[in-house]
CSV table of C-alpha atoms in Angstrom, one decimal:
chain,number,residue,atom,x,y,z
Z,1,MET,CA,0.0,0.0,0.0
Z,2,THR,CA,1.3,3.5,-0.9
Z,3,ARG,CA,0.4,6.7,0.9
Z,4,VAL,CA,0.7,10.1,-0.9
Z,5,VAL,CA,2.6,12.9,0.8
Z,6,GLU,CA,1.9,16.1,-1.0
Z,7,VAL,CA,4.9,18.4,-1.4
Z,8,PRO,CA,3.5,21.9,-0.9
Z,9,SER,CA,3.1,24.1,-4.0
Z,10,SER,CA,5.4,26.7,-2.4
Z,11,PHE,CA,7.8,24.6,-0.3
Z,12,ASP,CA,9.7,26.5,2.3
Z,13,ASP,CA,10.0,26.9,6.1
Z,14,ARG,CA,6.4,28.2,6.3
Z,15,SER,CA,4.9,25.2,4.6
Z,16,PHE,CA,7.3,22.6,6.1
Z,17,ASP,CA,5.0,21.8,9.1
Z,18,GLN,CA,2.3,20.9,6.6
Z,19,PHE,CA,4.7,18.6,4.8
Z,20,ALA,CA,5.9,17.1,8.1
Z,21,GLU,CA,2.3,16.3,9.0
Z,22,GLY,CA,1.9,14.4,5.8
Z,23,VAL,CA,5.1,12.5,6.5
Z,24,ALA,CA,4.2,11.7,10.1
Z,25,GLY,CA,0.7,10.5,9.6
Z,26,GLY,CA,-0.1,6.8,8.9
Z,27,GLY,CA,1.9,3.6,9.5
Z,28,ALA,CA,4.5,1.7,7.7
Z,29,GLU,CA,3.2,2.0,4.1
Z,30,ARG,CA,5.3,3.1,1.3
Z,31,LEU,CA,5.4,6.9,0.8
Z,32,LEU,CA,4.9,8.7,-2.5
Z,33,PHE,CA,6.2,12.2,-2.3
Z,34,ASP,CA,4.2,14.1,-4.9
Z,35,ALA,CA,5.9,17.2,-6.1
Z,36,HIS,CA,4.3,17.4,-9.5
Z,37,ALA,CA,2.4,20.6,-8.6
Z,38,THR,CA,5.2,22.2,-6.7
Z,39,GLN,CA,5.9,25.6,-8.1
Z,40,TRP,CA,8.8,26.7,-5.9
Z,41,ALA,CA,11.1,25.2,-3.3
Z,42,SER,CA,13.5,27.0,-1.1
Z,43,PRO,CA,16.8,25.5,-0.1
Z,44,TYR,CA,15.1,24.6,3.2
Z,45,GLY,CA,12.4,22.7,1.3
Z,46,LEU,CA,15.0,20.8,-0.8
Z,47,VAL,CA,17.2,19.7,2.1
Z,48,GLY,CA,14.1,18.9,4.2
Z,49,LEU,CA,12.8,16.7,1.4
Z,50,LEU,CA,16.1,14.8,1.4
Z,51,ALA,CA,15.9,14.4,5.1
Z,52,ALA,CA,12.4,12.9,4.7
Z,53,GLY,CA,13.7,10.4,2.2
Z,54,GLN,CA,16.7,9.6,4.5
Z,55,ALA,CA,14.4,9.0,7.4
Z,56,GLN,CA,12.5,6.4,5.3
Z,57,SER,CA,15.7,4.7,4.3
Z,58,GLU,CA,17.2,4.6,7.8
Z,59,GLY,CA,13.9,3.4,9.2
Z,60,GLN,CA,14.2,0.3,6.9
Z,61,ARG,CA,11.1,1.3,5.1
Z,62,GLU,CA,10.5,0.6,1.4
Z,63,ARG,CA,12.2,3.2,-0.8
Z,64,PRO,CA,9.8,6.1,-1.3
Z,65,LEU,CA,8.7,7.4,-4.6
Z,66,LEU,CA,9.1,11.0,-5.7
Z,67,THR,CA,7.2,12.5,-8.6
Z,68,LEU,CA,9.2,15.4,-10.0
Z,69,PRO,CA,7.7,18.9,-10.5
Z,70,ALA,CA,5.8,19.0,-13.7
Z,71,ASP,CA,6.9,22.6,-14.4
Z,72,ARG,CA,10.1,22.4,-16.4
Z,73,ASP,CA,11.6,25.5,-14.9
Z,74,VAL,CA,11.0,24.2,-11.4
Z,75,ALA,CA,12.6,20.9,-12.2
Z,76,HIS,CA,15.5,22.7,-13.8
Z,77,TYR,CA,16.0,24.8,-10.7
Z,78,TRP,CA,16.0,21.6,-8.5
Z,79,ALA,CA,18.6,20.2,-10.9
Z,80,ARG,CA,20.8,23.3,-10.7
Z,81,ALA,CA,20.5,23.3,-7.0
Z,82,GLY,CA,22.0,19.8,-7.0
Z,83,PHE,CA,19.0,18.1,-5.5
Z,84,PHE,CA,18.7,15.2,-7.8
Z,85,ARG,CA,22.2,14.0,-7.3
Z,86,HIS,CA,21.3,13.1,-3.8
Z,87,ALA,CA,17.6,12.3,-4.3
Z,88,ALA,CA,18.4,9.4,-6.5
Z,89,GLU,CA,19.9,7.6,-3.5
Z,90,TYR,CA,16.8,7.9,-1.3
Z,91,PHE,CA,13.9,8.1,-3.8
Z,92,GLU,CA,12.6,6.2,-6.8
Z,93,LEU,CA,12.3,9.2,-9.1
Z,94,HIS,CA,9.3,9.5,-11.4
Z,95,GLY,CA,9.6,12.1,-14.1
Z,96,LYS,CA,12.5,13.2,-16.3
Z,97,VAL,CA,15.4,14.6,-14.4
Z,98,PRO,CA,16.7,17.6,-16.4
Z,99,ARG,CA,20.2,17.6,-17.7
Z,100,ILE,CA,21.8,20.9,-16.9
Z,101,ALA,CA,24.9,22.6,-18.4
Z,102,ALA,CA,27.5,24.1,-16.0
Z,103,SER,CA,26.9,27.8,-15.6
Z,104,GLY,CA,29.2,30.2,-13.9
Z,105,GLU,CA,26.6,32.7,-12.9
Z,106,SER,CA,24.0,31.4,-10.5
Z,107,ASP,CA,22.0,32.4,-7.5
Z,108,VAL,CA,22.8,29.0,-6.1
Z,109,LEU,CA,25.8,29.8,-3.9
Z,110,LEU,CA,26.2,26.3,-2.7
Z,111,GLU,CA,24.5,23.4,-4.3
Z,112,VAL,CA,22.9,20.8,-2.0
Z,113,THR,CA,25.9,19.2,-0.4
Z,114,ALA,CA,26.2,16.2,1.8
Z,115,VAL,CA,27.9,16.7,5.1
Z,116,ARG,CA,29.3,13.5,6.8
Z,117,GLY,CA,32.5,14.7,8.5
Z,118,ALA,CA,35.0,17.4,9.1
Z,119,ASP,CA,36.4,17.2,5.6
Z,120,ASP,CA,33.0,18.0,4.1
Z,121,VAL,CA,32.8,21.1,6.3
Z,122,HIS,CA,36.2,22.2,5.1
Z,123,GLY,CA,35.0,21.7,1.5
Z,124,VAL,CA,31.8,23.7,2.1
Z,125,VAL,CA,33.6,26.6,3.7
Z,126,ASP,CA,36.2,26.6,1.0
Z,127,ARG,CA,33.6,26.7,-1.8
Z,128,ILE,CA,31.4,29.3,-0.2
Z,129,GLN,CA,34.3,31.7,0.2
Z,130,GLU,CA,35.3,31.3,-3.4
Z,131,ARG,CA,31.8,31.8,-4.8
Z,132,ALA,CA,30.0,33.9,-2.3
Z,133,ALA,CA,32.2,36.7,-1.0
Z,134,ALA,CA,31.7,39.0,-4.1
Z,135,ILE,CA,28.0,38.3,-4.3
Z,136,LEU,CA,27.4,38.8,-0.6
Z,137,SER,CA,29.2,42.1,-0.8
Z,138,ARG,CA,27.7,43.3,-4.1
Z,139,GLU,CA,24.1,42.1,-3.8
Z,140,LEU,CA,23.6,42.2,-0.1
Z,141,GLY,CA,25.9,45.0,0.9
Z,142,LEU,CA,27.6,42.9,3.5
Z,143,GLU,CA,31.1,44.1,4.7
Z,144,ALA,CA,34.1,41.8,4.1
Z,145,GLN,CA,34.0,40.9,7.8
Z,146,ALA,CA,30.4,39.9,7.6
Z,147,THR,CA,31.1,37.5,4.7
Z,148,MET,CA,33.8,35.8,6.8
Z,149,GLY,CA,31.3,35.6,9.6
Z,150,PHE,CA,29.0,34.0,7.1
Z,151,ALA,CA,31.5,31.2,6.5
Z,152,MET,CA,31.9,30.8,10.3
Z,153,ALA,CA,28.1,30.5,10.7
Z,154,LEU,CA,28.0,28.0,7.9
Z,155,SER,CA,30.8,26.0,9.4
Z,156,GLU,CA,29.2,25.8,12.8
Z,157,ALA,CA,25.8,24.8,11.3
Z,158,CYS,CA,27.4,22.0,9.3
Z,159,GLN,CA,29.4,20.8,12.4
Z,160,ASN,CA,26.1,20.5,14.2
Z,161,ILE,CA,25.3,17.6,11.9
Z,162,VAL,CA,28.8,16.0,12.3
Z,163,GLU,CA,28.7,16.3,16.1
Z,164,HIS,CA,25.1,15.6,17.0
Z,165,ALA,CA,23.1,14.0,14.2
Z,166,GLY,CA,24.6,10.6,14.3
Z,167,THR,CA,24.1,10.4,10.5
Z,168,LEU,CA,24.8,12.5,7.4
Z,169,GLY,CA,22.9,15.7,6.5
Z,170,TRP,CA,22.8,18.3,3.8
Z,171,VAL,CA,23.4,22.0,3.4
Z,172,ALA,CA,22.5,24.4,0.6
Z,173,VAL,CA,23.0,28.2,0.2
Z,174,GLN,CA,21.2,30.5,-2.2
Z,175,THR,CA,20.3,34.1,-2.7
Z,176,TYR,CA,16.9,35.2,-3.9
Z,177,HIS,CA,14.5,38.1,-3.7
Z,178,TRP,CA,12.3,37.8,-0.5
Z,179,ARG,CA,9.0,39.1,-1.7
Z,180,ARG,CA,7.1,38.4,1.5
Z,181,THR,CA,7.3,41.3,4.0
Z,182,LEU,CA,10.9,42.1,3.3
Z,183,LYS,CA,11.0,42.9,-0.4
Z,184,ARG,CA,14.7,42.7,-0.5
Z,185,ARG,CA,17.4,40.2,-1.6
Z,186,VAL,CA,18.4,37.7,1.0
Z,187,VAL,CA,20.9,34.9,1.4
Z,188,VAL,CA,19.6,31.7,2.8
Z,189,ILE,CA,21.5,28.8,4.4
Z,190,ALA,CA,19.5,25.6,5.0
Z,191,VAL,CA,20.8,22.6,6.8
Z,192,ALA,CA,18.9,19.4,7.5
Z,193,ASP,CA,19.4,15.9,8.7
Z,194,ALA,CA,17.2,13.0,9.8
Z,195,GLY,CA,19.4,12.1,12.7
Z,196,ILE,CA,18.7,11.8,16.4
Z,197,GLY,CA,17.7,15.5,17.0
Z,198,PHE,CA,18.6,17.8,19.9
Z,199,ARG,CA,16.4,16.1,22.5
Z,200,ARG,CA,18.0,12.7,22.2
Z,201,SER,CA,21.5,14.2,21.7
Z,202,LEU,CA,21.2,16.0,25.0
Z,203,GLU,CA,19.1,13.5,26.9
Z,204,ALA,CA,21.9,11.8,28.9
Z,205,THR,CA,23.3,15.0,30.3
Z,206,GLN,CA,20.3,17.4,30.5
Z,207,ALA,CA,17.0,15.4,30.8
Z,208,LYS,CA,17.3,15.0,34.6
Z,209,ARG,CA,17.7,18.7,35.1
Z,210,TYR,CA,14.4,19.4,33.4
Z,211,GLY,CA,12.4,16.5,34.8
Z,212,ASP,CA,8.9,16.4,33.4
Z,213,ARG,CA,9.5,19.5,31.4
Z,214,TRP,CA,12.1,17.8,29.2
Z,215,SER,CA,10.9,18.0,25.6
Z,216,ASP,CA,12.0,19.0,22.1
Z,217,GLY,CA,11.2,22.6,23.0
Z,218,THR,CA,13.3,22.6,26.2
Z,219,ALA,CA,16.1,20.9,24.4
Z,220,LEU,CA,16.1,23.6,21.8
Z,221,GLU,CA,16.0,26.3,24.5
Z,222,ALA,CA,18.9,24.6,26.4
Z,223,VAL,CA,21.1,24.7,23.2
Z,224,LEU,CA,20.1,28.0,21.7
Z,225,VAL,CA,19.5,30.2,24.8
Z,226,GLN,CA,21.7,28.6,27.4
Z,227,GLY,CA,24.5,27.3,25.2
Z,228,VAL,CA,24.3,23.9,26.7
Z,229,SER,CA,26.2,21.0,25.2
Z,230,ARG,CA,26.3,17.3,25.8
Z,231,PHE,CA,30.1,17.5,26.2
Z,232,ARG,CA,31.6,18.3,29.6
Z,233,ASP,CA,34.3,20.6,28.0
Z,234,PRO,CA,33.4,24.2,28.9
Z,235,GLY,CA,34.4,25.3,25.5
Z,236,ARG,CA,31.6,23.3,23.8
Z,237,GLY,CA,28.1,24.7,23.0
Z,238,GLN,CA,29.3,27.9,21.5
Z,239,GLY,CA,28.5,27.2,17.8
Z,240,LEU,CA,24.8,27.9,17.8
Z,241,ALA,CA,25.2,30.8,20.3
Z,242,GLY,CA,27.7,32.3,17.9
Z,243,ILE,CA,25.4,31.8,14.9
Z,244,ARG,CA,22.7,33.6,17.0
Z,245,ARG,CA,25.0,36.5,17.7
Z,246,TYR,CA,26.1,36.8,14.0
Z,247,LEU,CA,22.6,36.8,12.7
Z,248,GLY,CA,21.4,39.2,15.3
Z,249,ARG,CA,24.0,41.7,14.2
Z,250,TRP,CA,22.9,41.5,10.6
Z,251,SER,CA,19.1,41.5,11.3
Z,252,GLY,CA,19.0,37.9,10.2
Z,253,LYS,CA,16.6,35.1,11.0
Z,254,LEU,CA,17.6,31.8,12.7
Z,255,SER,CA,15.1,29.0,12.9
Z,256,VAL,CA,15.9,25.5,14.3
Z,257,ARG,CA,13.3,22.8,14.1
Z,258,SER,CA,13.9,19.5,15.9
Z,259,GLY,CA,11.3,16.8,16.6
Z,260,THR,CA,8.0,18.6,17.5
Z,261,ALA,CA,9.4,22.1,18.2
Z,262,ARG,CA,10.9,25.0,16.5
Z,263,PHE,CA,12.9,27.8,18.0
Z,264,THR,CA,13.2,31.1,16.0
Z,265,LEU,CA,15.3,34.2,16.5
Z,266,VAL,CA,12.7,36.6,15.0
Z,267,PRO,CA,14.1,39.7,13.3
Z,268,PRO,CA,12.1,42.9,13.1
Z,269,TRP,CA,11.1,42.2,9.5
Z,270,ASP,CA,9.5,38.8,10.2
Z,271,ASP,CA,6.3,37.8,12.1
Z,272,ASP,CA,7.3,34.2,13.1
Z,273,VAL,CA,6.8,33.0,16.7
Z,274,PRO,CA,9.9,32.5,18.9
Z,275,LEU,CA,9.0,29.0,20.0
Z,276,ALA,CA,6.5,26.6,18.5
Z,277,HIS,CA,5.5,23.5,20.3
Z,278,GLY,CA,3.4,20.5,19.4
Z,279,LEU,CA,4.3,20.4,15.7
Z,280,ALA,CA,4.2,17.3,13.7
Z,281,ALA,CA,7.1,15.1,14.6
Z,282,PHE,CA,10.0,15.1,12.0
Z,283,PRO,CA,13.2,13.3,12.5
Z,284,GLY,CA,16.6,15.0,13.1
Z,285,SER,CA,17.0,18.8,13.0
Z,286,GLN,CA,16.5,21.4,10.3
Z,287,MET,CA,18.1,24.8,10.5
Z,288,LEU,CA,17.4,27.9,8.5
Z,289,MET,CA,19.4,31.1,8.4
Z,290,ILE,CA,18.3,34.2,6.4
Z,291,ILE,CA,20.4,37.3,6.1
Z,292,PRO,CA,18.8,40.2,4.3
Z,293,ALA,CA,20.5,42.8,2.1
Z,294,GLN,CA,21.7,45.6,4.4
Z,295,ASP,CA,20.7,49.2,4.4
Z,296,GLY,CA,20.8,51.9,7.0
Z,297,GLU,CA,17.6,50.8,8.7
Z,298,THR,CA,18.3,47.2,9.3
Z,299,ALA,CA,22.1,46.8,9.7
Z,300,GLY,CA,22.9,46.1,13.3
Z,301,HIS,CA,19.3,46.6,14.4
Z,302,ALA,CA,18.8,43.4,16.4
Z,303,ALA,CA,22.3,42.5,17.7
Z,304,ASP,CA,22.0,40.8,21.1
N,1,MET,CA,60.3,34.1,21.2
N,2,LEU,CA,59.0,30.9,19.6
N,3,ARG,CA,57.1,31.7,16.4
N,4,ILE,CA,54.5,29.3,15.2
N,5,ASP,CA,53.1,29.6,11.6
N,6,LEU,CA,49.6,28.1,11.4
N,7,LYS,CA,50.1,27.4,7.7
N,8,ASP,CA,53.0,25.0,8.5
N,9,ILE,CA,51.0,23.4,11.3
N,10,LEU,CA,47.9,23.0,9.0
N,11,GLU,CA,50.1,21.4,6.3
N,12,ARG,CA,51.8,19.1,8.8
N,13,THR,CA,48.6,18.0,10.6
N,14,VAL,CA,45.6,18.2,8.3
N,15,SER,CA,46.1,19.1,4.7
N,16,ASP,CA,48.1,21.5,2.6
N,17,GLU,CA,44.9,22.3,0.7
N,18,TYR,CA,43.2,24.0,3.6
N,19,GLY,CA,43.4,27.7,4.3
N,20,ASP,CA,40.6,27.7,6.9
N,21,LEU,CA,40.7,26.8,10.5
N,22,VAL,CA,37.3,25.2,10.8
N,23,THR,CA,35.9,22.2,12.7
N,24,ARG,CA,36.8,21.0,16.1
N,25,ARG,CA,38.7,18.0,14.7
N,26,THR,CA,41.0,20.4,12.8
N,27,GLY,CA,41.4,22.6,15.9
N,28,GLN,CA,42.4,19.6,18.0
N,29,ALA,CA,45.0,18.4,15.5
N,30,VAL,CA,46.5,21.9,15.2
N,31,ARG,CA,46.5,22.5,18.9
N,32,GLN,CA,48.2,19.2,19.6
N,33,GLU,CA,50.9,20.0,17.1
N,34,ILE,CA,51.4,23.5,18.7
N,35,GLU,CA,51.7,21.8,22.1
N,36,ARG,CA,54.4,19.5,20.7
N,37,ASP,CA,56.3,22.6,19.4
N,38,LEU,CA,55.9,24.3,22.8
N,39,ALA,CA,57.1,21.2,24.7
N,40,ARG,CA,60.4,21.6,22.9
N,41,THR,CA,60.9,25.1,24.4
N,42,GLY,CA,61.3,26.1,28.0
N,43,ASP,CA,58.4,27.2,30.2
N,44,GLY,CA,58.1,31.0,30.3
N,45,GLN,CA,59.2,31.6,26.8
N,46,ALA,CA,56.6,33.7,24.9
N,47,ALA,CA,55.0,32.1,21.8
N,48,ALA,CA,53.7,34.0,18.8
N,49,ILE,CA,51.1,32.3,16.6
N,50,ASP,CA,50.9,33.6,13.1
N,51,PHE,CA,47.3,33.7,11.6
N,52,GLY,CA,48.5,35.4,8.4
N,53,THR,CA,47.4,32.7,6.1
N,54,VAL,CA,44.2,31.7,7.9
N,55,ARG,CA,41.1,32.8,6.0
N,56,CYS,CA,38.1,31.7,8.1
N,57,LEU,CA,38.5,30.9,11.8
N,58,ASP,CA,35.3,29.4,13.2
N,59,LEU,CA,34.3,29.3,16.9
N,60,SER,CA,35.2,25.6,17.3
N,61,CYS,CA,38.8,26.2,16.1
N,62,ALA,CA,39.1,29.5,18.0
N,63,ASP,CA,38.1,27.6,21.2
N,64,GLU,CA,40.1,24.5,20.5
N,65,ILE,CA,43.3,26.3,19.6
N,66,VAL,CA,43.4,29.6,21.4
N,67,GLY,CA,40.8,29.0,24.2
N,68,ARG,CA,42.3,25.7,25.3
N,69,LEU,CA,45.9,26.8,24.9
N,70,LEU,CA,45.3,29.8,27.1
N,71,ARG,CA,43.4,27.7,29.6
N,72,GLU,CA,46.1,25.1,29.8
N,73,GLN,CA,49.3,27.0,29.1
N,74,GLY,CA,48.4,30.7,29.7
N,75,ALA,CA,49.9,30.5,33.2
N,76,VAL,CA,53.1,29.0,31.9
N,77,ARG,CA,53.9,31.4,29.0
N,78,PRO,CA,52.6,34.5,27.3
N,79,PHE,CA,51.0,34.2,23.9
N,80,VAL,CA,50.7,36.7,21.1
N,81,LEU,CA,48.6,36.2,18.0
N,82,LEU,CA,50.0,37.8,14.8
N,83,ASN,CA,48.3,39.0,11.7
N,84,VAL,CA,44.9,38.8,13.2
N,85,THR,CA,42.1,40.1,10.9
N,86,PRO,CA,38.8,41.7,12.2
N,87,ALA,CA,37.0,38.5,11.3
N,88,HIS,CA,39.5,36.4,13.4
N,89,ARG,CA,39.1,38.9,16.2
N,90,GLU,CA,35.3,38.4,16.2
N,91,ALA,CA,35.6,34.7,16.7
N,92,LEU,CA,38.4,35.0,19.3
N,93,GLN,CA,36.4,37.7,21.2
N,94,PHE,CA,33.4,35.5,21.4
N,95,VAL,CA,35.3,32.5,22.7
N,96,LEU,CA,37.6,34.3,25.1
N,97,GLU,CA,34.8,36.3,26.7
N,98,ARG,CA,33.1,33.0,27.5
N,99,HIS,CA,36.2,31.7,29.3
N,100,ARG,CA,37.0,35.1,30.9
N,101,LEU,CA,40.4,35.1,29.2
N,102,ALA,CA,42.3,37.6,27.1
N,103,VAL,CA,45.2,37.5,24.6
N,104,VAL,CA,47.5,40.0,22.9
N,105,VAL,CA,46.9,40.3,19.2
N,106,ARG,CA,48.8,42.2,16.5
N,107,ASP,CA,46.8,43.1,13.4
N,108,THR,CA,48.1,43.0,9.8
N,109,GLY,CA,49.2,46.7,10.1
N,110,GLY,CA,51.3,45.9,13.1
N,111,ALA,CA,49.1,47.5,15.8
N,112,PHE,CA,48.8,45.7,19.2
N,113,ASP,CA,45.6,45.2,21.1
N,114,ILE,CA,44.0,42.8,23.5
N,115,VAL,CA,41.1,40.6,22.6
N,116,GLY,CA,38.9,39.0,25.2
N,117,ALA,CA,37.7,39.8,28.7
N,118,LEU,CA,39.8,42.4,30.6
N,119,PRO,CA,39.0,45.2,33.1
N,120,ASP,CA,39.0,48.7,31.6
N,121,ALA,CA,41.9,49.9,33.7
N,122,ALA,CA,44.2,47.1,32.5
N,123,ARG,CA,43.0,47.7,28.9
N,124,ARG,CA,43.8,51.4,29.2
N,125,VAL,CA,47.3,50.7,30.6
N,126,PHE,CA,48.0,48.2,27.9
N,127,GLY,CA,46.9,50.8,25.3
N,128,ALA,CA,49.5,53.2,26.7
N,129,LEU,CA,52.2,50.6,26.7
N,130,THR,CA,51.7,49.8,23.0
N,131,GLN,CA,52.5,53.5,22.3
N,132,THR,CA,55.6,53.7,24.5
N,133,GLY,CA,57.0,50.2,24.0
N,134,THR,CA,58.2,49.6,27.5
N,135,ALA,CA,57.5,51.7,30.6
N,136,ALA,CA,57.8,51.8,34.4
N,137,PRO,CA,54.6,52.1,36.4
N,138,GLU,CA,55.5,55.7,37.4
N,139,ASP,CA,55.8,56.7,33.8
N,140,LEU,CA,52.5,55.2,32.9
N,141,ALA,CA,50.8,56.7,35.9
N,142,ARG,CA,51.9,60.2,34.8
N,143,ARG,CA,50.9,59.6,31.2
N,144,LEU,CA,47.4,58.3,32.2
N,145,ASP,CA,46.9,60.5,35.1
N,146,LEU,CA,46.7,57.6,37.5
N,147,SER,CA,48.1,57.0,40.9
N,148,PRO,CA,51.4,55.0,40.8
N,149,ASP,CA,49.6,52.3,42.8
N,150,ALA,CA,46.7,52.1,40.4
N,151,ALA,CA,49.2,51.8,37.4
N,152,ARG,CA,51.2,49.2,39.2
N,153,GLU,CA,48.1,47.2,40.1
N,154,ALA,CA,46.9,47.3,36.4
N,155,LEU,CA,50.3,46.2,35.2
N,156,GLU,CA,50.5,43.3,37.7
N,157,ASP,CA,47.0,42.3,36.5
N,158,LEU,CA,48.3,42.3,32.9
N,159,LEU,CA,51.4,40.4,34.0
N,160,GLU,CA,49.4,37.7,35.8
N,161,ARG,CA,47.3,37.2,32.7
N,162,GLY,CA,50.4,36.8,30.5
N,163,LEU,CA,49.6,40.0,28.6
N,164,VAL,CA,52.8,41.9,29.3
N,165,ILE,CA,56.3,40.9,30.3
N,166,ALA,CA,58.4,42.5,33.1
N,167,HIS,CA,62.1,43.3,32.9
N,168,ALA,CA,64.2,45.3,35.3
N,169,GLY,CA,61.2,47.3,36.7
N,170,THR,CA,59.7,48.0,33.3
N,171,TYR,CA,56.8,46.4,31.5
N,172,GLY,CA,56.0,45.9,27.8
N,173,PRO,CA,54.0,43.8,25.4
N,174,PRO,CA,55.3,40.2,25.1
N,175,VAL,CA,56.8,40.7,21.6
N,176,THR,CA,60.3,41.7,20.5
């Protein structure tokens, strides 16, 4: 028996919970991820979709099906973003995968890239500095120091997979025009895995402290607000706190979803909620960072 | 003074293709190699670590290399970080504030400063020292309009943190 999970028409962090509900419902039947009507997917949507496929694979379920977007331009974008290179490993693909020619100019700053270990993180940081520095400076008005901080934030986000997921994950970086509320160009980093998530990663060292309150939400608060780590070393637990500070300085948004909760550092230009509980369960953790183009009004506005 | 080039260390320990100090694993490997170099020199000898070829320094590496070296060897010898960029500074500041530590840095233009957590009085005295080179507490007191005791106290604080060296009654940054 096959159950259909609809990939939202506009698939990004806003529609991800709807997608997660579709994945979470039902039993052990084979899943068909139906993206034929999808008109747009953000980097967050693409790496989240891979995480959904990964979760099926690691759960020893039958390999899920994925119908490709019917819109040729959408499928081409997914190909340019490097999605299909990884998707073929987790999904039985239905539809024609576009063949794309290499192009020097692209709003895809980093194609969907697998992160398994420290070497992958080095590769990601190396590539982003080569490809992104000029674009971040020219299109987003970020200073040179901010572009280096961008590489730092990317490195720490990827290391979160290496250190805590217990499995591989993916990262993708792209610039695009943010039409909703901001009406400005943004650069987006999306990182996702289908690993053990923050609650399980911290359980052995933190659950007792929280008692009955221990949950996906309190685990996220412990990591993102208190800088807690599962390691005893006092130097650990700085990565996500550092990302928060960096994004705060550039009026950026940070959103981390794990299990049934999502923590968000909400910038002035966004109307998200700081902490969402009781969401549909989704394995691992998914992180979104958005940095808007800078102008006199927003730069440095929300630094903490 | 022992001079440690992070490019050499990266090549010896991780890869000659990397120009970035990122990931905790890389930081551990680099720090352990620095510790081997330090073990070959006597305690008390200052060490200068050159960041000149490092592009990106992430928080994990800043903590693993500088944070841990200062925590474990800061009482044994002074450290100076050379060719530190504003982006390096940002990562170092974040990490050292958390540990309540500080380190002397020299930027690519040759200017000295302190990065990390330090009382204002000590920071002000260090700033004056970077302009005079070396100075006695009384000279600094006159220059900064402080009492000699206050200047001496700030210098002793800097000395205890390994941020200055003392010689024949005068104090100066730990770099020759």
